């Protein structure tokens, strides 16, 4: 196993950070890797907002549903779905942009953001930093738009807190790989037994971590996926020019 694979397979979301600042040289290197990441049609419809200011990080922590590690980490990088930028390019070519109203456009942008987020996480870890990805900022999309002064046709999709780790996190178990890798065709018969095994593993993990009221995986995911957990998001995006048809 080479160093890169070793780094990737040791993924964990760090939520305890030192007060030590991150040098601009390191931060710039991380952003450069994100800037060079793949993009659908080379559209480059993702932008980033780097936040160091403590008061802004504190506000983001609140908007993300109360995530204190956003406030304690010295840097938070927000990834922006940026159809404002692409609309300007389309206009320069003498046309009017339509893709920001389409599901495909949003899926393409979200895919690119996921690639960029993963790239930044790997780069940061390779430099000795810890990271935690954050999607909770979509819980208050309008407030994030206002806080970061985002233009029309944009919104904050996700982000990443980074810094030097204080107390390393434990690595969570994953579903058996039989539920993830399917050869030639999807095998639905592999799923049920894999979930049963993983439910036991997750419950044991949380018990080892002495988590109050530990849950298995099925119970945990049902708390979110049994309903639309962000019903206000569509209207908040529509208010900023992203009216998906």
XYZ file of C-alpha atoms in Angstrom:
245
model
C 0.000 0.000 0.000
C 1.470 3.373 -0.983
C 1.258 6.558 1.076
C -1.665 8.002 -0.888
C -3.888 4.948 -0.446
C -2.898 4.748 3.217
C -3.933 8.381 3.681
C -7.279 7.905 1.927
C -8.240 4.727 3.777
C -7.580 6.400 7.136
C -10.374 8.952 6.597
C -11.909 10.374 9.743
C -13.816 13.579 10.410
C -11.824 15.615 12.909
C -13.830 17.851 15.233
C -11.207 18.913 17.753
C -8.718 21.583 16.671
C -5.790 23.464 18.163
C -5.783 27.263 18.229
C -2.651 27.204 16.039
C -3.184 29.099 12.783
C -2.715 27.637 9.304
C 0.030 29.320 7.281
C -1.093 31.042 4.095
C 1.412 28.976 2.104
C -0.319 25.752 3.155
C -3.782 27.179 2.625
C -2.868 28.430 -0.849
C -1.513 25.002 -1.775
C -4.802 23.385 -0.727
C -6.845 25.902 -2.720
C -4.615 25.388 -5.763
C -5.369 21.646 -5.764
C -9.095 22.439 -5.668
C -8.739 24.962 -8.480
C -7.159 22.301 -10.709
C -9.767 19.614 -9.971
C -11.921 18.189 -12.804
C -15.054 20.083 -13.844
C -17.948 19.003 -16.078
C -17.509 20.567 -19.534
C -14.714 22.642 -17.967
C -17.549 24.902 -16.760
C -15.788 25.559 -13.439
C -19.115 26.367 -11.788
C -17.745 26.059 -8.251
C -16.097 28.903 -6.345
C -14.749 29.050 -2.795
C -14.931 31.521 0.070
C -12.123 31.185 2.620
C -13.123 32.351 6.087
C -10.594 33.038 8.829
C -12.457 35.752 10.790
C -13.557 34.264 14.155
C -16.886 36.087 14.223
C -17.806 34.827 10.758
C -16.818 31.264 11.604
C -18.920 31.485 14.754
C -21.909 32.607 12.715
C -21.413 29.793 10.201
C -21.244 27.323 13.098
C -24.644 28.573 14.253
C -26.186 28.516 10.777
C -24.952 24.954 10.255
C -27.135 23.810 13.133
C -24.690 24.288 15.982
C -21.341 22.815 14.921
C -18.739 24.300 17.317
C -15.770 22.827 15.438
C -16.436 25.320 12.635
C -15.804 28.103 15.136
C -12.767 26.489 16.773
C -10.998 25.472 13.551
C -8.838 28.371 12.305
C -10.124 28.118 8.714
C -13.449 27.316 7.081
C -13.669 26.952 3.298
C -17.135 27.255 1.758
C -17.802 25.794 -1.692
C -20.224 27.859 -3.753
C -22.384 26.631 -6.626
C -21.595 29.531 -8.942
C -23.913 29.908 -11.907
C -23.365 33.668 -11.657
C -19.893 33.124 -13.090
C -21.038 30.842 -15.902
C -23.936 33.172 -16.779
C -21.416 35.910 -17.494
C -19.508 33.611 -19.825
C -22.698 32.603 -21.629
C -23.659 36.284 -21.994
C -20.255 37.105 -23.482
C -20.991 34.478 -26.125
C -24.255 36.255 -26.954
C -26.650 33.791 -25.315
C -28.705 33.490 -22.138
C -27.943 30.826 -19.540
C -30.652 28.270 -18.798
C -28.819 25.402 -17.086
C -29.108 26.962 -13.604
C -32.855 26.242 -13.802
C -32.317 22.563 -14.642
C -31.825 19.548 -12.397
C -28.905 18.407 -14.559
C -27.100 21.688 -13.958
C -27.450 21.320 -10.204
C -26.327 17.685 -10.303
C -23.283 18.593 -12.403
C -22.323 21.359 -9.989
C -22.853 19.149 -6.939
C -20.705 16.425 -8.506
C -17.907 18.898 -9.174
C -18.166 20.231 -5.622
C -17.818 16.708 -4.249
C -14.673 16.157 -6.305
C -13.254 19.489 -5.145
C -14.094 18.811 -1.502
C -12.410 15.412 -1.611
C -9.372 16.928 -3.333
C -9.028 19.610 -0.652
C -9.436 17.078 2.142
C -6.680 14.885 0.744
C -4.367 17.845 0.176
C -4.932 19.162 3.697
C -4.289 15.788 5.301
C -1.133 15.295 3.268
C 0.131 18.541 4.827
C -0.505 17.339 8.369
C -3.868 19.046 8.880
C -7.169 17.604 10.037
C -10.478 18.296 8.306
C -14.204 17.811 8.673
C -16.584 18.243 5.717
C -19.772 20.178 6.461
C -23.097 20.108 4.626
C -25.176 21.658 7.406
C -24.743 25.152 5.963
C -27.614 24.340 3.575
C -29.932 24.368 6.598
C -29.922 28.163 6.356
C -29.115 28.805 2.704
C -30.512 32.348 2.612
C -28.554 33.406 5.693
C -25.338 31.989 4.212
C -25.988 33.902 0.991
C -26.352 37.086 3.019
C -23.378 36.397 5.295
C -20.954 35.741 2.428
C -22.553 38.382 0.169
C -23.153 35.881 -2.605
C -24.567 37.176 -5.903
C -27.667 35.918 -7.678
C -27.563 32.378 -9.098
C -25.258 31.115 -6.330
C -25.517 29.366 -2.974
C -23.251 27.766 -0.377
C -23.396 24.015 -1.009
C -20.917 22.597 1.493
C -17.667 23.396 3.209
C -14.685 22.158 5.154
C -13.220 23.131 8.513
C -9.491 22.575 8.772
C -6.672 23.021 11.226
C -4.223 21.146 13.409
C -5.875 18.312 15.334
C -6.108 18.499 19.112
C -7.802 15.203 19.983
C -7.847 12.749 17.041
C -11.229 11.261 16.168
C -11.914 7.552 15.962
C -12.543 6.108 12.522
C -16.165 5.042 12.013
C -16.950 1.588 10.612
C -18.292 1.327 7.084
C -20.889 -0.960 5.564
C -19.245 -4.158 4.279
C -17.688 -3.619 0.885
C -20.164 -6.136 -0.563
C -22.797 -3.396 -0.264
C -20.597 -0.964 -2.181
C -18.842 -2.941 -4.910
C -21.068 -4.687 -7.427
C -19.404 -6.500 -10.328
C -21.063 -6.242 -13.755
C -24.570 -5.726 -12.289
C -26.081 -4.434 -9.075
C -26.712 -7.231 -6.564
C -29.638 -6.340 -4.272
C -29.227 -9.598 -2.343
C -25.951 -8.373 -0.859
C -27.544 -5.425 0.911
C -29.698 -6.802 3.717
C -27.050 -8.960 5.385
C -24.493 -6.160 4.995
C -26.799 -3.714 6.776
C -27.426 -6.178 9.602
C -23.694 -6.613 10.096
C -23.081 -2.871 9.945
C -25.853 -2.077 12.426
C -24.043 -4.187 15.009
C -20.666 -2.639 14.169
C -21.953 0.937 14.483
C -23.683 0.247 17.779
C -20.475 -1.251 19.167
C -18.488 1.738 17.855
C -20.663 4.286 19.638
C -20.612 2.232 22.818
C -16.798 2.229 22.733
C -16.901 6.012 22.282
C -19.264 6.203 25.288
C -21.793 8.110 23.253
C -25.061 8.814 25.067
C -27.947 6.904 23.489
C -25.884 5.055 20.846
C -27.706 4.153 17.641
C -27.146 1.632 14.914
C -26.807 2.748 11.296
C -30.398 2.011 10.270
C -31.845 4.077 13.113
C -29.438 6.930 12.460
C -30.111 7.197 8.733
C -33.871 6.902 9.241
C -33.849 10.085 11.316
C -32.878 11.988 8.174
C -34.080 9.948 5.236
C -37.607 9.155 6.409
C -38.620 12.709 5.491
C -37.443 15.815 3.626
C -35.110 17.223 6.245
C -34.602 20.574 4.448
C -38.043 21.455 3.061
C -37.249 25.181 2.928
C -34.169 24.816 0.700
C -35.967 24.949 -2.656
C -37.657 28.272 -1.883
C -34.436 29.752 -0.509
C -32.578 28.874 -3.707
C -35.451 30.161 -5.840
C -35.213 33.515 -4.046
C -31.611 33.814 -5.249
C -32.327 33.059 -8.900
C -32.025 29.264 -8.827
C -35.557 28.186 -9.744
C -35.119 24.544 -10.719
C -37.739 23.351 -13.193
